[in-house]
Coordinates of C-alpha atoms and ligand atoms in Angstrom, one line a residue:
M3 CA 60.3 86.1 234.6
S4 CA 61.6 86.6 238.2
A5 CA 64.2 89.3 239.1
R6 CA 66.5 86.6 240.3
S7 CA 66.2 84.5 237.7
H8 CA 66.9 87.0 236.0
S9 CA 70.4 87.9 237.2
M10 CA 71.3 84.7 237.2
T11 CA 70.8 83.6 233.1
T12 CA 72.1 87.4 233.1
T13 CA 75.6 85.5 235.1
W14 CA 75.1 82.8 233.0
R15 CA 75.2 84.1 230.4
V16 CA 77.9 86.2 231.4
F17 CA 80.3 83.2 231.8
D18 CA 78.8 82.0 229.4
R19 CA 81.4 84.2 227.9
L20 CA 84.2 84.5 229.9
R21 CA 83.9 80.4 229.3
R22 CA 84.3 80.1 226.1
G23 CA 86.5 83.1 225.6
I24 CA 89.7 83.3 224.2
G25 CA 91.3 85.6 227.1
P26 CA 89.9 82.9 230.2
R27 CA 91.0 80.0 228.3
L28 CA 94.6 81.6 227.9
L29 CA 95.0 82.8 231.5
V30 CA 93.5 79.5 232.3
R31 CA 96.4 77.2 230.1
V32 CA 98.9 80.3 231.1
L33 CA 98.2 80.7 235.0
L34 CA 98.3 76.5 235.1
F35 CA 101.3 76.4 233.4
S36 CA 102.9 78.9 236.0
V37 CA 102.1 77.3 238.7
V38 CA 102.8 74.0 237.5
S39 CA 106.9 74.7 236.7
T40 CA 107.1 77.0 239.8
L41 CA 106.0 74.6 241.8
V42 CA 108.6 71.7 240.0
L43 CA 111.5 74.7 240.8
T44 CA 110.4 75.6 244.4
L45 CA 110.9 72.0 245.1
S46 CA 114.2 71.0 243.6
Q47 CA 115.5 73.9 245.4
L48 CA 113.8 72.7 248.7
Y49 CA 115.2 69.6 247.9
L50 CA 118.9 71.0 247.2
D51 CA 118.5 72.5 250.4
Y52 CA 117.8 69.7 252.4
R53 CA 120.9 67.7 251.4
R54 CA 123.2 70.7 252.3
D55 CA 121.7 71.1 255.4
T56 CA 121.4 67.6 256.4
G57 CA 124.9 67.3 255.4
A58 CA 126.2 69.8 257.3
I59 CA 124.4 68.1 260.0
N60 CA 125.7 65.4 259.8
G61 CA 129.3 67.0 259.4
R62 CA 129.2 68.8 262.0
M63 CA 128.4 65.3 264.3
S64 CA 132.0 64.3 263.1
E65 CA 134.0 67.4 263.9
I66 CA 132.5 67.2 267.0
A67 CA 132.9 63.6 267.8
D68 CA 137.4 65.3 266.5
S69 CA 137.0 67.7 268.3
Y70 CA 136.0 66.5 271.8
G71 CA 136.9 63.1 271.6
H72 CA 140.3 62.8 272.7
S73 CA 138.5 65.2 276.1
L74 CA 136.1 63.3 276.7
G75 CA 139.1 60.2 276.5
E76 CA 140.2 61.6 279.3
G77 CA 137.0 62.2 281.1
L78 CA 135.8 59.1 280.6
W79 CA 139.9 57.6 282.0
N80 CA 139.6 59.5 284.9
L81 CA 136.2 59.0 285.1
D82 CA 135.1 62.6 285.7
R83 CA 131.8 63.1 285.7
R84 CA 132.2 66.4 286.9
Q85 CA 134.0 67.2 282.9
L86 CA 132.2 64.7 280.6
E87 CA 129.2 66.8 281.7
L88 CA 130.8 69.3 281.8
Q89 CA 132.0 68.9 278.2
I90 CA 128.7 67.5 277.0
E91 CA 127.3 71.0 277.7
G92 CA 129.1 72.5 275.5
I93 CA 127.9 70.5 272.3
L94 CA 125.1 70.5 274.1
R95 CA 125.3 74.4 272.3
F96 CA 125.4 72.6 268.9
P97 CA 122.8 73.5 267.2
A98 CA 120.7 70.8 265.9
V99 CA 122.2 68.8 268.3
R100 CA 119.6 67.6 270.7
F101 CA 121.0 64.7 273.0
V102 CA 125.3 63.4 273.5
E103 CA 125.5 59.7 275.6
V104 CA 129.1 59.3 277.0
R105 CA 129.0 56.0 278.5
E106 CA 132.1 53.9 279.2
T107 CA 132.5 50.2 276.7
T108 CA 133.4 47.9 280.1
D109 CA 132.2 44.5 281.2
R110 CA 131.1 45.5 284.6
G111 CA 127.9 45.6 285.2
D112 CA 127.1 49.1 286.0
P113 CA 129.1 51.5 283.4
M114 CA 129.5 54.5 283.6
V115 CA 127.2 56.7 281.9
V116 CA 127.0 60.9 280.8
S117 CA 124.3 62.0 278.8
G118 CA 122.6 65.6 278.4
G119 CA 120.1 66.3 276.1
A120 CA 116.0 65.2 275.3
R121 CA 116.4 61.8 274.6
R122 CA 113.5 60.5 271.3
D123 CA 111.8 57.1 270.1
R124 CA 113.2 58.0 266.8
P125 CA 115.9 61.0 266.3
S126 CA 115.7 61.9 262.3
V127 CA 120.1 60.5 262.7
R128 CA 121.8 58.8 265.5
R129 CA 125.6 59.0 265.5
Q130 CA 128.0 55.8 267.5
F131 CA 131.8 57.3 267.8
P132 CA 134.1 54.9 269.9
L133 CA 136.0 57.0 272.4
F134 CA 140.2 56.2 272.6
R135 CA 142.3 56.7 275.2
P136 CA 146.5 55.5 274.3
A137 CA 148.1 53.5 276.2
R138 CA 151.6 52.0 275.7
G139 CA 151.4 53.2 272.9
E140 CA 147.7 51.2 272.2
Q141 CA 144.7 52.2 272.1
H142 CA 142.5 51.3 273.8
Q143 CA 138.3 51.7 273.5
L144 CA 137.0 53.0 276.2
G145 CA 133.5 54.1 275.4
V146 CA 131.2 55.6 273.1
L147 CA 130.1 58.1 271.7
T148 CA 127.2 58.9 270.7
L149 CA 125.0 62.3 269.0
E150 CA 121.1 62.2 268.6
A151 CA 120.6 65.6 266.4
S152 CA 117.3 66.1 264.6
F153 CA 116.0 68.1 261.6
D154 CA 113.8 70.2 262.7
D155 CA 115.5 73.4 262.3
V156 CA 116.1 72.8 258.8
Y157 CA 112.3 70.9 258.2
R158 CA 111.4 74.5 259.4
A159 CA 114.0 76.8 257.9
L160 CA 111.7 74.8 254.8
R161 CA 109.0 75.3 255.1
E162 CA 109.4 78.8 255.7
K163 CA 111.6 79.1 252.5
A164 CA 108.6 77.4 250.5
V165 CA 106.1 79.9 252.3
V166 CA 108.4 82.9 251.4
I167 CA 108.7 81.7 247.3
L168 CA 105.4 79.7 246.8
T169 CA 103.0 83.5 248.1
G170 CA 106.2 85.0 246.1
Q171 CA 106.1 83.9 242.8
G172 CA 102.4 82.6 243.4
A173 CA 101.8 86.7 243.5
T174 CA 103.6 87.0 240.9
I175 CA 101.8 84.8 238.1
F176 CA 98.4 86.0 239.5
V177 CA 99.7 89.3 238.3
V178 CA 101.7 88.0 235.2
S179 CA 98.1 86.2 234.5
L180 CA 96.5 89.5 234.7
F181 CA 98.8 91.5 232.2
V182 CA 98.1 88.8 229.4
L183 CA 94.4 89.2 229.5
Y184 CA 94.9 92.6 229.4
L185 CA 97.2 92.7 226.5
T186 CA 95.1 89.5 224.6
H187 CA 92.3 91.1 225.2
R188 CA 94.2 95.3 224.1
L189 CA 96.4 93.4 221.5
V190 CA 93.9 91.1 220.1
T191 CA 90.0 90.0 221.2
R192 CA 88.8 93.4 221.3
H193 CA 89.9 93.9 217.8
L194 CA 87.4 90.6 216.4
T195 CA 84.7 91.0 218.9
A196 CA 84.9 94.0 216.4
L197 CA 85.6 92.6 213.9
A198 CA 83.1 90.1 214.0
G199 CA 79.8 93.1 215.0
F200 CA 81.5 94.3 212.1
L201 CA 80.6 91.0 210.0
R202 CA 77.2 90.4 212.2
H203 CA 75.4 93.8 210.9
Y204 CA 77.1 93.9 207.6
D205 CA 74.5 94.9 204.5
V206 CA 75.8 94.2 201.2
L207 CA 73.6 96.4 199.9
R208 CA 74.2 99.4 202.4
P209 CA 77.6 98.6 202.4
P210 CA 79.2 100.5 205.5
P211 CA 82.9 102.6 204.8
P212 CA 85.4 100.9 204.9
L213 CA 86.0 98.3 208.2
S214 CA 89.4 99.4 210.8
L215 CA 91.2 98.7 213.9
Q216 CA 90.7 101.1 216.2
R217 CA 94.3 100.9 217.4
R218 CA 97.4 102.5 217.1
P219 CA 98.9 101.2 214.1
P220 CA 101.5 98.5 214.1
T221 CA 104.5 100.3 212.1
E222 CA 104.3 97.1 210.6
N223 CA 101.4 95.3 209.2
D224 CA 100.2 91.9 211.9
E225 CA 97.6 90.3 211.5
L226 CA 94.9 91.1 212.8
D227 CA 95.4 94.2 208.8
D228 CA 96.1 91.2 206.9
V229 CA 92.7 89.7 208.3
V230 CA 90.9 92.8 207.1
A231 CA 92.9 93.4 204.0
A232 CA 91.0 90.1 203.4
F233 CA 87.7 91.0 204.6
E234 CA 87.7 94.5 202.3
T235 CA 88.9 91.9 199.5
M236 CA 86.1 89.7 199.3
R237 CA 84.0 93.0 200.3
R238 CA 85.0 94.3 197.4
T239 CA 84.6 91.0 195.0
L240 CA 80.8 90.6 196.7
E241 CA 80.1 94.1 196.0
Q242 CA 80.7 93.6 192.4
A243 CA 79.1 90.7 192.1
Y244 CA 75.9 91.4 193.3
A245 CA 76.1 95.3 191.8
N246 CA 76.5 93.3 188.2
L247 CA 74.4 90.4 189.1
R248 CA 72.3 93.8 189.7
A249 CA 72.8 95.4 186.2
S250 CA 71.9 91.9 184.6
E251 CA 68.5 91.3 186.5
E252 CA 67.8 95.2 185.8
V253 CA 68.4 94.3 182.4
L254 CA 66.4 90.7 182.6
R255 CA 63.6 92.2 183.6
D256 CA 63.4 95.3 181.6
Y257 CA 63.3 92.8 178.7
A258 CA 60.5 90.9 180.5
E259 CA 58.6 94.0 181.2
T260 CA 58.8 95.7 177.7
A261 CA 57.9 91.9 176.7
S262 CA 54.1 91.2 175.4
D263 CA 55.1 87.4 175.9
W264 CA 53.4 86.7 179.5
F265 CA 55.3 84.4 182.2
W266 CA 54.1 81.6 183.3
A267 CA 54.7 79.4 186.1
T268 CA 53.8 75.9 186.6
G269 CA 53.7 73.3 190.3
S270 CA 54.9 69.8 190.3
A271 CA 50.5 69.0 188.9
H272 CA 50.8 71.0 186.6
E273 CA 48.9 73.2 187.4
F274 CA 49.6 77.5 186.6
T275 CA 51.2 79.0 190.1
Y276 CA 52.0 82.4 188.5
V277 CA 51.9 84.4 185.7
S278 CA 52.8 88.4 185.4
E279 CA 50.8 90.4 184.4
Q280 CA 51.5 91.3 180.8
V281 CA 49.1 88.8 180.0
R282 CA 45.9 90.9 181.3
A283 CA 46.8 92.8 177.4
F284 CA 46.0 89.9 176.0
G285 CA 41.6 89.3 177.4
F286 CA 42.7 87.8 180.3
H287 CA 43.6 87.8 184.6
E288 CA 46.0 85.3 186.0
S289 CA 44.2 84.9 188.9
E290 CA 41.2 83.3 186.3
L291 CA 45.0 81.3 184.6
L292 CA 46.3 81.1 189.2
G293 CA 45.0 77.2 190.2
R294 CA 44.5 75.9 186.0
R295 CA 45.6 73.5 184.5
R296 CA 46.8 74.2 180.1
L297 CA 44.4 71.5 179.4
D298 CA 42.1 73.2 180.8
G299 CA 40.7 76.2 179.7
A300 CA 41.6 75.1 177.2
D301 CA 38.8 75.1 173.9
D302 CA 40.2 72.4 171.4
V303 CA 41.0 69.3 173.2
A304 CA 37.9 67.9 171.4
A305 CA 39.0 68.9 168.1
E306 CA 42.9 67.9 168.3
P307 CA 43.3 64.7 171.0
Q308 CA 46.7 63.8 169.6
K309 CA 47.3 67.5 170.5
W310 CA 46.5 67.5 173.8
R311 CA 47.5 63.9 174.1
E312 CA 51.7 64.0 173.0
H313 CA 51.7 67.4 175.1
M314 CA 50.2 66.1 178.8
A315 CA 53.0 62.9 177.9
I316 CA 56.1 65.0 177.1
L317 CA 55.2 67.5 180.0
E318 CA 54.9 64.5 182.2
R319 CA 58.4 63.3 180.7
H320 CA 58.5 66.3 182.3
E321 CA 60.7 67.2 179.6
P322 CA 61.0 71.1 177.8
F323 CA 58.1 71.8 174.9
R324 CA 58.6 73.9 172.7
D325 CA 55.5 76.6 170.7
F326 CA 52.2 74.5 171.7
V327 CA 49.9 76.3 169.9
F328 CA 46.3 75.8 171.5
Q329 CA 43.1 77.5 171.3
R330 CA 41.0 78.3 174.7
R331 CA 38.0 80.8 175.2
R332 CA 38.7 84.2 176.3
P333 CA 36.0 85.5 179.2
D334 CA 34.2 88.0 176.8
G335 CA 34.0 84.9 174.3
T336 CA 36.6 85.6 171.8
L337 CA 38.5 82.5 170.4
Q338 CA 42.8 82.5 171.8
I339 CA 45.8 81.0 170.0
V340 CA 48.6 80.9 172.5
S341 CA 51.8 79.9 171.4
A342 CA 53.7 78.6 174.8
S343 CA 57.3 77.0 175.6
G344 CA 58.5 75.9 179.1
K345 CA 61.5 73.5 180.1
P346 CA 61.2 71.7 183.7
V347 CA 62.4 73.1 187.0
F348 CA 63.8 70.3 189.2
D349 CA 64.8 70.9 192.9
G350 CA 68.3 71.0 194.8
E351 CA 67.7 67.3 194.9
G352 CA 66.9 66.6 190.8
R353 CA 62.9 66.3 192.3
F354 CA 60.3 67.8 189.9
T355 CA 58.7 70.9 190.9
G356 CA 56.5 73.1 188.3
Y357 CA 57.8 73.7 184.1
R358 CA 58.9 78.2 183.7
G359 CA 58.5 79.6 180.1
V360 CA 56.5 82.4 178.0
A361 CA 54.2 82.5 176.4
R362 CA 52.8 84.7 173.8
D363 CA 48.9 84.9 171.7
I364 CA 49.3 84.7 168.4
T365 CA 45.9 85.1 167.1
E366 CA 46.5 88.2 165.2
L367 CA 49.6 86.5 163.5
R368 CA 47.2 83.3 162.3
R369 CA 45.2 85.3 161.7
A370 CA 47.6 87.2 159.2
E371 CA 48.9 84.5 157.8
E372 CA 46.2 83.8 157.2
M373 CA 44.9 86.8 154.9
L374 CA 48.4 86.3 153.5
R375 CA 47.6 82.8 152.7
D376 CA 44.3 83.6 151.1
R377 CA 45.6 86.6 149.1
E378 CA 48.8 84.1 147.7
Q379 CA 46.7 81.5 146.6
R380 CA 44.5 84.4 144.8
I381 CA 47.9 85.8 143.4
R382 CA 48.5 82.4 142.9
D383 CA 44.8 82.4 141.0
A384 CA 44.7 85.4 139.1
Q385 CA 48.7 84.4 137.8
L386 CA 46.5 81.2 136.2
E387 CA 44.3 82.6 134.3
L388 CA 46.6 86.4 133.8
A389 CA 48.6 82.6 131.8
R390 CA 45.2 81.5 130.3
V391 CA 44.4 84.6 129.0
T392 CA 47.7 85.4 127.5
R393 CA 48.2 81.9 126.1
V394 CA 44.6 82.4 124.5
T395 CA 45.4 86.0 123.2
T396 CA 48.5 84.5 122.0
L397 CA 46.5 81.4 119.7
G398 CA 44.3 84.9 118.7
E399 CA 47.1 86.8 117.2
L400 CA 48.6 82.8 115.6
C401 CA 44.7 82.1 114.7
A402 CA 46.6 83.0 110.9
S403 CA 48.9 80.3 110.7
I404 CA 47.0 77.6 113.0
A405 CA 44.5 78.8 110.2
H406 CA 46.3 78.1 107.5
E407 CA 47.9 74.4 110.0
I408 CA 44.8 73.7 109.4
N409 CA 43.6 74.1 106.0
Q410 CA 46.5 72.4 104.3
P411 CA 46.1 68.7 105.2
L412 CA 41.8 69.8 105.3
A413 CA 43.0 70.3 101.5
A414 CA 45.4 68.2 101.0
I415 CA 42.1 65.4 102.1
V416 CA 39.3 66.7 99.5
A417 CA 42.1 66.8 97.0
D418 CA 43.4 63.5 97.7
A419 CA 39.3 62.2 98.1
N420 CA 38.6 64.0 95.2
A421 CA 41.8 61.7 93.2
S422 CA 39.9 59.0 94.8
L423 CA 36.5 59.6 93.4
N424 CA 38.3 60.1 89.5
W425 CA 39.8 57.0 90.7
L426 CA 36.8 54.0 91.1
A427 CA 35.2 55.9 87.6
P428 CA 36.2 53.7 85.5
P429 CA 34.9 50.2 85.5
D430 CA 38.1 48.7 86.6
P431 CA 39.0 51.2 89.0
D432 CA 42.2 52.2 90.5
V433 CA 42.0 50.3 93.9
D434 CA 45.8 50.1 95.3
R435 CA 46.0 54.4 94.3
V436 CA 42.0 54.6 96.3
R437 CA 43.9 52.9 99.1
D438 CA 47.2 55.2 99.0
S439 CA 44.9 58.0 99.3
L440 CA 42.7 57.0 101.7
D441 CA 46.0 56.9 103.7
A442 CA 46.9 60.1 103.1
I443 CA 43.3 60.5 104.3
I444 CA 44.2 59.5 106.9
K445 CA 47.4 61.0 107.9
D446 CA 46.5 64.6 107.2
G447 CA 42.6 64.5 109.0
H448 CA 45.1 63.5 111.4
R449 CA 47.5 65.9 112.0
A450 CA 44.8 67.9 111.8
G451 CA 42.9 67.2 115.2
E452 CA 46.4 67.3 116.3
V453 CA 46.8 70.6 116.3
I454 CA 43.5 71.2 117.2
Q455 CA 43.8 69.1 119.9
R456 CA 46.5 71.1 120.8
I457 CA 44.8 74.7 121.2
R458 CA 42.8 73.1 123.6
Q459 CA 44.8 71.7 125.6
L460 CA 46.5 75.6 125.3
T461 CA 43.0 77.4 126.1
T462 CA 42.1 75.0 129.1
K463 CA 41.9 76.4 132.4
G464 CA 42.8 74.5 135.4
E465 CA 45.0 74.0 138.2
T466 CA 48.8 72.8 137.0
Q467 CA 49.9 70.1 136.7
K468 CA 53.0 68.8 136.7
G469 CA 54.2 65.7 136.2
T470 CA 57.2 63.2 134.1
E471 CA 57.6 65.8 131.1
D472 CA 60.5 65.3 127.9
V473 CA 61.5 69.1 127.3
N474 CA 62.4 67.3 124.1
G475 CA 58.4 66.6 123.5
V476 CA 57.2 69.2 124.3
I477 CA 60.0 72.2 122.0
R478 CA 58.4 69.0 118.8
D479 CA 54.7 69.2 120.4
V480 CA 54.2 73.7 119.5
I481 CA 56.3 72.9 116.3
P482 CA 53.4 72.6 114.3
L483 CA 51.6 76.2 115.9
L484 CA 53.9 77.8 114.6
R485 CA 55.2 76.0 111.3
S486 CA 52.8 78.4 109.4
E487 CA 54.0 82.0 111.2
L488 CA 57.4 80.5 110.8
Q489 CA 57.1 80.5 107.1
R490 CA 55.1 84.2 106.9
H491 CA 57.5 86.0 108.3
R492 CA 60.3 83.8 106.3
V493 CA 62.3 82.7 109.5
A494 CA 64.4 79.5 109.0
A495 CA 64.2 78.2 112.1
Q496 CA 66.4 74.6 113.6
V497 CA 66.0 72.4 116.3
D498 CA 68.2 71.2 117.7
L499 CA 67.8 68.5 120.6
A500 CA 70.5 67.3 122.6
E501 CA 69.4 63.7 122.3
L502 CA 69.7 62.4 125.7
L503 CA 67.8 64.2 128.4
P504 CA 67.0 63.4 131.8
P505 CA 63.5 64.3 132.1
V506 CA 62.2 67.1 134.2
L507 CA 59.4 67.4 136.8
A508 CA 56.6 70.2 134.3
D509 CA 53.8 71.4 134.1
R510 CA 53.5 70.5 129.8
V511 CA 51.0 73.9 129.0
Q512 CA 52.7 76.1 131.1
L513 CA 56.1 75.0 129.4
Q514 CA 54.5 74.8 125.7
Q515 CA 53.2 78.5 126.5
V516 CA 57.5 79.4 127.3
I517 CA 58.8 78.8 124.9
I518 CA 55.1 79.5 121.7
N519 CA 56.4 83.4 123.9
L520 CA 60.7 83.6 122.9
V521 CA 59.3 81.7 119.5
M522 CA 57.5 84.7 119.0
N523 CA 59.5 87.4 120.8
A524 CA 62.4 86.0 118.6
V525 CA 60.2 86.3 115.5
E526 CA 58.8 89.9 116.4
A527 CA 62.3 90.8 116.7
M528 CA 63.4 89.6 113.5
G529 CA 60.6 91.2 112.0
S530 CA 62.6 94.6 109.7
I531 CA 65.9 92.6 109.4
D532 CA 66.0 92.2 105.0
D533 CA 69.7 92.5 105.3
R534 CA 70.5 88.5 107.0
P535 CA 68.9 85.7 106.8
R536 CA 66.0 85.6 109.5
Q537 CA 67.7 82.3 112.5
L538 CA 66.2 80.6 114.6
V539 CA 68.0 78.3 117.0
I540 CA 65.6 76.3 119.2
R541 CA 68.7 74.4 120.9
S542 CA 67.9 71.5 124.4
R543 CA 71.2 70.5 126.3
G544 CA 71.3 68.4 128.9
A545 CA 73.5 69.4 131.8
A546 CA 75.2 67.4 136.0
D547 CA 71.0 68.3 137.2
E548 CA 69.5 70.1 134.8
V549 CA 67.6 70.8 131.8
I550 CA 69.1 73.8 129.5
V551 CA 66.6 74.9 126.7
T552 CA 67.5 77.8 124.5
V553 CA 65.9 80.3 122.2
R554 CA 68.5 82.3 120.1
D555 CA 67.4 85.3 117.3
A556 CA 69.4 87.2 115.1
G557 CA 67.1 90.3 115.8
V558 CA 67.5 93.3 116.6
G559 CA 68.7 92.3 120.3
I560 CA 67.9 94.3 123.6
E561 CA 68.9 97.2 124.2
P562 CA 72.0 98.1 126.8
S563 CA 68.9 100.4 128.7
A564 CA 66.0 97.4 128.6
V565 CA 68.0 94.3 130.1
D566 CA 66.8 95.8 133.4
Q567 CA 62.7 95.4 132.8
L568 CA 63.2 93.2 130.1
F569 CA 61.0 91.1 132.7
S570 CA 59.2 93.7 134.0
P571 CA 55.6 93.3 134.0
F572 CA 54.2 95.4 130.8
F573 CA 57.2 96.1 130.2
T574 CA 56.8 96.4 126.2
T575 CA 58.8 98.2 122.6
K576 CA 56.1 96.5 120.4
P577 CA 52.9 99.7 119.8
G578 CA 50.7 96.5 120.3
G579 CA 52.8 94.0 123.1
M580 CA 51.7 94.0 126.0
G581 CA 54.9 93.9 128.4
M582 CA 53.4 89.7 129.9
G583 CA 55.1 87.2 128.0
L584 CA 58.1 87.5 129.7
S585 CA 57.1 88.3 132.9
I586 CA 54.3 86.1 133.0
S587 CA 57.7 82.9 132.1
R588 CA 59.9 83.5 134.0
S589 CA 57.6 82.8 136.4
I590 CA 56.5 79.5 134.9
I591 CA 60.0 78.8 135.1
E592 CA 60.7 80.1 138.5
A593 CA 57.8 78.0 139.3
H594 CA 59.5 75.4 138.4
G595 CA 62.3 75.6 140.4
G596 CA 64.4 76.8 137.7
R597 CA 66.0 80.1 136.3
F598 CA 65.1 82.4 133.0
W599 CA 67.4 85.4 131.6
A600 CA 68.5 86.4 127.8
T601 CA 71.8 87.6 126.5
P602 CA 73.2 89.2 124.2
N603 CA 74.3 87.0 121.3
A604 CA 78.2 88.0 120.1
D605 CA 77.2 89.0 116.0
H606 CA 73.5 89.7 115.9
G607 CA 69.8 89.2 117.9
A608 CA 69.9 87.6 121.8
S609 CA 69.4 84.6 123.5
F610 CA 66.9 83.6 125.6
H611 CA 67.8 80.9 127.8
F612 CA 66.1 78.9 130.8
T613 CA 66.9 76.1 133.0
L614 CA 65.3 72.4 134.4
P615 CA 65.7 71.0 136.7
A616 CA 66.5 67.4 136.8
L617 CA 64.4 64.6 137.6
R618 CA 66.6 62.1 139.2
Ligands
ATP19 N1 64.7 88.0 120.9 C1 64.4 89.1 121.9 N2 64.3 90.4 120.8 C2 65.0 91.5 121.3 N3 64.4 92.3 122.4 C3 62.9 91.3 123.0 C4 63.7 90.0 122.9 N4 62.0 89.4 123.3 C5 61.5 90.2 123.7 N5 62.0 91.7 123.5 C6 61.8 93.0 124.4 O1 61.8 92.5 125.4 C7 59.7 93.4 125.3 C8 59.7 92.8 126.5 O2 59.4 91.4 125.6 P1 57.5 89.9 125.9 O3 57.0 89.4 126.0 O4 57.3 90.5 127.3 O5 56.1 91.7 125.4 P2 56.5 91.9 124.7 O6 56.3 91.0 123.7 O7 56.1 93.1 123.7 O8 54.0 91.7 124.6 P3 53.6 90.1 124.6 O9 53.6 91.0 126.1 O10 52.4 90.5 123.4 O11 54.6 89.0 124.7 C9 60.3 93.5 124.3 O12 59.2 94.6 124.1 C10 60.8 93.9 123.3 O13 61.4 94.9 123.9
MG20 MG1 56.4 89.0 123.6

């Protein structure tokens, strides 16, 4: 840039500053106002002067006519030219009078005319006065006095006055305006400029010391102090808000940095635009993911097309998603299971710009879950097996009684068969009695067969099979297996079944096992009782939404110290006991959604209860 054009731009900039500043605008307005008002005042002043001075001239002419009229009339009467000339000379000495003429009024062709001074074509003022002479008591007009005056002097005086006023006022206005400009600068503009500079360089990250104006403080706060105070308030609020923001940002960053999840962002085409470096802990580098879509790196698209179709549809609809689980291969070839959640992001105009979200490696979690499931399955299997083994064991204990239960019908069958043979021996056999015996044989055969059938049921291995069951039927089913055992121990059993029970969803064999366990425990608890009846009650009741079964005995009762452990596995007070009966029974009932508990009886013995949810 040449020096010339540089200086021109500088000049322009200064001029521009001046043009835009408050001071110059103020100056221009003060000047304009003062000039206009001064002009108006001066003009009216001059006009008044003009009126006064011209009025004075007019008045003077009348005075002249009055005071000279008589002597001029005399001079004209005497036709004394000399005297008239003297008089005219005298009149001409009055200021502003330029021309005087005395003209005789006569019918003669050459009236006497005496004049003095210089006549003008267009005098400022011309006045004519008649000249009289008194004769015989009448006034006779002898002639006319013509006076001409000029306002030149008035005009000159006014001009001089105008010049004096305007120069004086103009100088004053100029000085005052400059003073106003200076005052404005001192009191306002320089502070505004300082304020603007302060604000321009204000940085909330490095807050400067509080703003203060470079001036002698006024006795009372003025508008500038208000501005400074308002700014200081605003700045404190701003700094506080910024500090809060920083603090919460720090908290969030701490969370983010310590989280094992990683953060991601995708663009409008669902390609990764950002992946936080936590992803490195899971075998990836961010750069391997950037620019690619989630789908591109997935390993289960072919295996689960439906899942991916749905996911892509959600992305296309710009909807949030949570815990979308998918698989992908790490660079080292191992499989990674990822759970991702995200929400769509829209810009200020509501346009979709992509997604933001978090993702988590759940490979280990999945593996642990699988192991847990596996272990749970094994435990379930073991429990089933244990239940079966204890059933078989119980049956073993019941062996003698069951054998008796089977022997009885068998013995009856043999007896009936022998009797039938006898009745068939005579030539005229008693066929009716033989038929009755055969009926009894069939019934006994069925009875024995049923017992064996039930034993087979109880000993079969296998998964639990839940079906709609009638609890009363289950109780009735196990009685034949227990009848001999009860008789052997001289126990009086009472079966008290509710008439209408809602059905339950249950595994029949397992329910039988629970009832057998409870009855066996009851029998054993009453083994040592000889001073009172060995009474056993098996009761069923229906409640609003469940079935309650109670097995009540009159045995030794439960030791208070044993109450807590009763249902623990391997807790037993019996020499040959395993301590598994109640524990298994309780897990069976709980697996059916029921409850299982014991209560002491008011008189003797204990009651064991369980519930099963009713099937509606
Ligand atoms: N009806 C009852 N009256 C008093 N005590 C009982 C009764 N039923 C169970 N118990 C107590 O609870 C304990 C645990 O019973 P559980 O049926 O679990 O095992 P167990 O009968 O000892 O052995 P098993 O495994 O052969 O049944 C018993 O040893 C006994 O002390
Ligand atoms: Mg037992």
